[in-house]
Short mmCIF file of N, CA and C in Angstrom, two decimals:
data_model
loop_
_atom_site.label_atom_id
_atom_site.label_comp_id
_atom_site.label_asym_id
_atom_site.label_seq_id
_atom_site.Cartn_x
_atom_site.Cartn_y
_atom_site.Cartn_z
N MET Z 12 128.71 108.11 87.34
CA MET Z 12 128.79 107.57 88.68
C MET Z 12 129.79 106.41 88.74
N THR Z 13 129.86 105.65 87.66
CA THR Z 13 130.77 104.52 87.64
C THR Z 13 132.22 104.96 87.78
N ASN Z 14 132.58 106.07 87.13
CA ASN Z 14 133.96 106.56 87.21
C ASN Z 14 134.32 106.94 88.64
N VAL Z 15 133.39 107.57 89.33
CA VAL Z 15 133.64 107.98 90.72
C VAL Z 15 133.80 106.75 91.60
N LEU Z 16 132.92 105.78 91.42
CA LEU Z 16 133.01 104.56 92.22
C LEU Z 16 134.31 103.81 91.96
N SER Z 17 134.77 103.81 90.73
CA SER Z 17 136.03 103.13 90.41
C SER Z 17 137.19 103.72 91.20
N VAL Z 18 137.23 105.02 91.29
CA VAL Z 18 138.29 105.69 92.04
C VAL Z 18 138.20 105.33 93.52
N PHE Z 19 136.98 105.39 94.08
CA PHE Z 19 136.81 105.05 95.49
C PHE Z 19 137.15 103.59 95.76
N ARG Z 20 136.71 102.71 94.87
CA ARG Z 20 137.01 101.28 95.05
C ARG Z 20 138.52 101.04 95.06
N ALA Z 21 139.22 101.65 94.12
CA ALA Z 21 140.67 101.47 94.03
C ALA Z 21 141.36 102.04 95.27
N ALA Z 22 140.92 103.21 95.71
CA ALA Z 22 141.53 103.83 96.89
C ALA Z 22 141.30 102.98 98.13
N LEU Z 23 140.09 102.47 98.29
CA LEU Z 23 139.80 101.63 99.45
C LEU Z 23 140.53 100.30 99.37
N ALA Z 24 140.67 99.75 98.18
CA ALA Z 24 141.42 98.50 98.03
C ALA Z 24 142.88 98.69 98.45
N GLU Z 25 143.47 99.81 98.06
CA GLU Z 25 144.84 100.10 98.47
C GLU Z 25 144.93 100.35 99.97
N ALA Z 26 143.93 101.02 100.52
CA ALA Z 26 143.93 101.28 101.96
C ALA Z 26 143.84 99.98 102.74
N VAL Z 27 143.08 99.01 102.25
CA VAL Z 27 143.00 97.69 102.90
C VAL Z 27 144.35 97.00 102.78
N GLN Z 28 144.93 97.04 101.59
CA GLN Z 28 146.23 96.39 101.36
C GLN Z 28 147.32 97.01 102.24
N ASP Z 29 147.27 98.32 102.43
CA ASP Z 29 148.26 99.00 103.27
C ASP Z 29 147.88 98.97 104.74
N GLU Z 30 146.80 98.28 105.08
CA GLU Z 30 146.30 98.11 106.45
C GLU Z 30 145.94 99.44 107.11
N ILE Z 31 145.45 100.38 106.31
CA ILE Z 31 144.98 101.65 106.85
C ILE Z 31 143.54 101.49 107.34
N VAL Z 32 142.76 100.73 106.58
CA VAL Z 32 141.39 100.39 107.00
C VAL Z 32 141.26 98.88 106.98
N GLU Z 33 140.30 98.37 107.76
CA GLU Z 33 140.16 96.92 107.86
C GLU Z 33 139.41 96.31 106.68
N THR Z 34 138.37 96.99 106.22
CA THR Z 34 137.56 96.42 105.14
C THR Z 34 137.26 97.48 104.08
N ASN Z 35 137.03 97.00 102.89
CA ASN Z 35 136.61 97.85 101.79
C ASN Z 35 135.08 97.84 101.78
N VAL Z 36 134.50 98.91 102.25
CA VAL Z 36 133.04 98.95 102.39
C VAL Z 36 132.34 98.97 101.03
N LEU Z 37 133.05 99.25 99.96
CA LEU Z 37 132.45 99.24 98.64
C LEU Z 37 132.61 97.91 97.92
N TYR Z 38 133.29 96.96 98.54
CA TYR Z 38 133.50 95.67 97.89
C TYR Z 38 132.15 94.98 97.65
N GLY Z 39 131.87 94.69 96.41
CA GLY Z 39 130.63 93.99 96.06
C GLY Z 39 129.39 94.87 96.02
N TRP Z 40 129.54 96.14 96.36
CA TRP Z 40 128.37 97.02 96.38
C TRP Z 40 128.15 97.61 95.00
N THR Z 41 126.91 97.68 94.58
CA THR Z 41 126.56 98.34 93.33
C THR Z 41 125.41 99.29 93.59
N TYR Z 42 125.38 100.36 92.86
CA TYR Z 42 124.27 101.29 93.01
C TYR Z 42 123.15 100.88 92.07
N GLN Z 43 121.96 101.21 92.48
CA GLN Z 43 120.80 100.86 91.67
C GLN Z 43 120.34 102.11 90.92
N ARG Z 44 120.21 101.98 89.64
CA ARG Z 44 119.76 103.12 88.83
C ARG Z 44 118.30 103.43 89.14
N ASN Z 45 117.99 104.71 89.16
CA ASN Z 45 116.60 105.12 89.32
C ASN Z 45 115.86 104.83 88.03
N ASP Z 46 114.60 104.50 88.16
CA ASP Z 46 113.78 104.31 86.97
C ASP Z 46 113.59 105.65 86.27
N ALA Z 47 113.47 105.59 84.98
CA ALA Z 47 113.22 106.82 84.21
C ALA Z 47 111.86 107.38 84.61
N PRO Z 48 111.73 108.68 84.59
CA PRO Z 48 110.43 109.27 84.92
C PRO Z 48 109.35 108.75 83.99
N GLY Z 49 108.19 108.52 84.55
CA GLY Z 49 107.08 108.01 83.76
C GLY Z 49 106.51 109.06 82.83
N ARG Z 50 105.61 108.66 82.00
CA ARG Z 50 104.99 109.56 81.05
C ARG Z 50 103.72 110.17 81.62
N ASP Z 51 103.54 110.10 82.93
CA ASP Z 51 102.36 110.68 83.55
C ASP Z 51 102.35 112.18 83.32
N ASP Z 52 101.20 112.69 83.01
CA ASP Z 52 101.05 114.12 82.82
C ASP Z 52 99.98 114.59 83.80
N ASP Z 53 100.37 114.68 85.06
CA ASP Z 53 99.42 115.03 86.11
C ASP Z 53 99.42 116.52 86.40
N VAL Z 54 99.68 117.32 85.39
CA VAL Z 54 99.71 118.76 85.59
C VAL Z 54 98.28 119.24 85.83
N ASP Z 55 98.12 119.96 86.91
CA ASP Z 55 96.81 120.48 87.28
C ASP Z 55 96.96 121.98 87.54
N PRO Z 56 96.95 122.79 86.47
CA PRO Z 56 97.19 124.22 86.65
C PRO Z 56 96.07 124.89 87.44
N PHE Z 57 96.40 126.00 88.07
CA PHE Z 57 95.39 126.76 88.80
C PHE Z 57 94.38 127.36 87.82
N THR Z 58 93.15 127.35 88.22
CA THR Z 58 92.12 128.02 87.42
C THR Z 58 92.29 129.53 87.61
N ALA Z 59 91.61 130.31 86.78
CA ALA Z 59 91.68 131.77 86.90
C ALA Z 59 91.19 132.22 88.27
N GLU Z 60 90.17 131.55 88.79
CA GLU Z 60 89.64 131.90 90.11
C GLU Z 60 90.66 131.58 91.20
N GLU Z 61 91.33 130.43 91.09
CA GLU Z 61 92.35 130.07 92.08
C GLU Z 61 93.52 131.04 92.02
N GLN Z 62 93.93 131.42 90.83
CA GLN Z 62 95.03 132.38 90.70
C GLN Z 62 94.66 133.71 91.35
N ALA Z 63 93.43 134.17 91.10
CA ALA Z 63 92.99 135.43 91.69
C ALA Z 63 92.95 135.34 93.21
N ALA Z 64 92.52 134.20 93.75
CA ALA Z 64 92.47 134.02 95.20
C ALA Z 64 93.87 134.02 95.80
N ILE Z 65 94.80 133.36 95.15
CA ILE Z 65 96.18 133.31 95.64
C ILE Z 65 96.79 134.71 95.63
N LEU Z 66 96.65 135.40 94.50
CA LEU Z 66 97.22 136.74 94.39
C LEU Z 66 96.53 137.72 95.33
N GLY Z 67 95.23 137.56 95.54
CA GLY Z 67 94.50 138.43 96.45
C GLY Z 67 94.90 138.25 97.90
N ALA Z 68 95.38 137.05 98.24
CA ALA Z 68 95.80 136.77 99.62
C ALA Z 68 97.19 137.31 99.92
N MET Z 69 97.86 137.85 98.93
CA MET Z 69 99.24 138.31 99.11
C MET Z 69 99.32 139.82 99.30
N VAL Z 70 98.39 140.38 100.01
CA VAL Z 70 98.37 141.82 100.27
C VAL Z 70 99.62 142.21 101.05
N GLY Z 71 100.31 143.25 100.60
CA GLY Z 71 101.51 143.73 101.29
C GLY Z 71 102.78 143.03 100.86
N GLN Z 72 102.70 142.13 99.91
CA GLN Z 72 103.88 141.40 99.45
C GLN Z 72 104.02 141.60 97.94
N GLU Z 73 104.12 142.87 97.54
CA GLU Z 73 104.08 143.21 96.12
C GLU Z 73 105.22 142.58 95.31
N LYS Z 74 106.42 142.52 95.88
CA LYS Z 74 107.55 141.96 95.12
C LYS Z 74 107.31 140.48 94.82
N ILE Z 75 106.90 139.75 95.82
CA ILE Z 75 106.63 138.33 95.62
C ILE Z 75 105.42 138.15 94.72
N CYS Z 76 104.42 139.00 94.91
CA CYS Z 76 103.20 138.92 94.12
C CYS Z 76 103.50 139.13 92.64
N SER Z 77 104.37 140.07 92.33
CA SER Z 77 104.73 140.33 90.93
C SER Z 77 105.43 139.11 90.32
N SER Z 78 106.33 138.52 91.06
CA SER Z 78 107.04 137.33 90.57
C SER Z 78 106.07 136.18 90.37
N LEU Z 79 105.17 136.00 91.31
CA LEU Z 79 104.20 134.92 91.21
C LEU Z 79 103.24 135.17 90.05
N ARG Z 80 102.82 136.40 89.87
CA ARG Z 80 101.93 136.74 88.75
C ARG Z 80 102.61 136.40 87.42
N PHE Z 81 103.90 136.74 87.32
CA PHE Z 81 104.65 136.41 86.11
C PHE Z 81 104.71 134.89 85.92
N GLY Z 82 105.02 134.17 86.99
CA GLY Z 82 105.11 132.72 86.90
C GLY Z 82 103.80 132.08 86.49
N LEU Z 83 102.72 132.56 87.04
CA LEU Z 83 101.41 132.02 86.69
C LEU Z 83 101.07 132.33 85.23
N ALA Z 84 101.46 133.50 84.77
CA ALA Z 84 101.13 133.90 83.40
C ALA Z 84 101.89 133.08 82.36
N CYS Z 85 103.13 132.70 82.68
CA CYS Z 85 103.91 131.96 81.68
C CYS Z 85 103.91 130.46 81.93
N GLY Z 86 103.17 130.01 82.93
CA GLY Z 86 103.06 128.58 83.18
C GLY Z 86 104.19 127.99 83.98
N HIS Z 87 104.99 128.82 84.62
CA HIS Z 87 106.09 128.33 85.45
C HIS Z 87 105.53 127.63 86.67
N PRO Z 88 106.07 126.46 87.04
CA PRO Z 88 105.57 125.75 88.22
C PRO Z 88 106.03 126.44 89.51
N SER Z 89 105.35 127.46 89.91
CA SER Z 89 105.74 128.28 91.06
C SER Z 89 105.65 127.52 92.36
#
């Protein structure tokens, strides 16, 4: 991100110098890094009963049901 901002800052500085724009909107601005994801493990997988209820409610949607069944079987966060 720093490399991209450097290019924009330089371009805007030149645009101000050449009087194309009035102000450099990036002057003095810094981006704030996001915090690293926490170590929370709030995974709450569906129980076998919940999986059966979800799949049972998908009558007539066999293609989606097959994909969802595969996702549930391998632990994919569907």
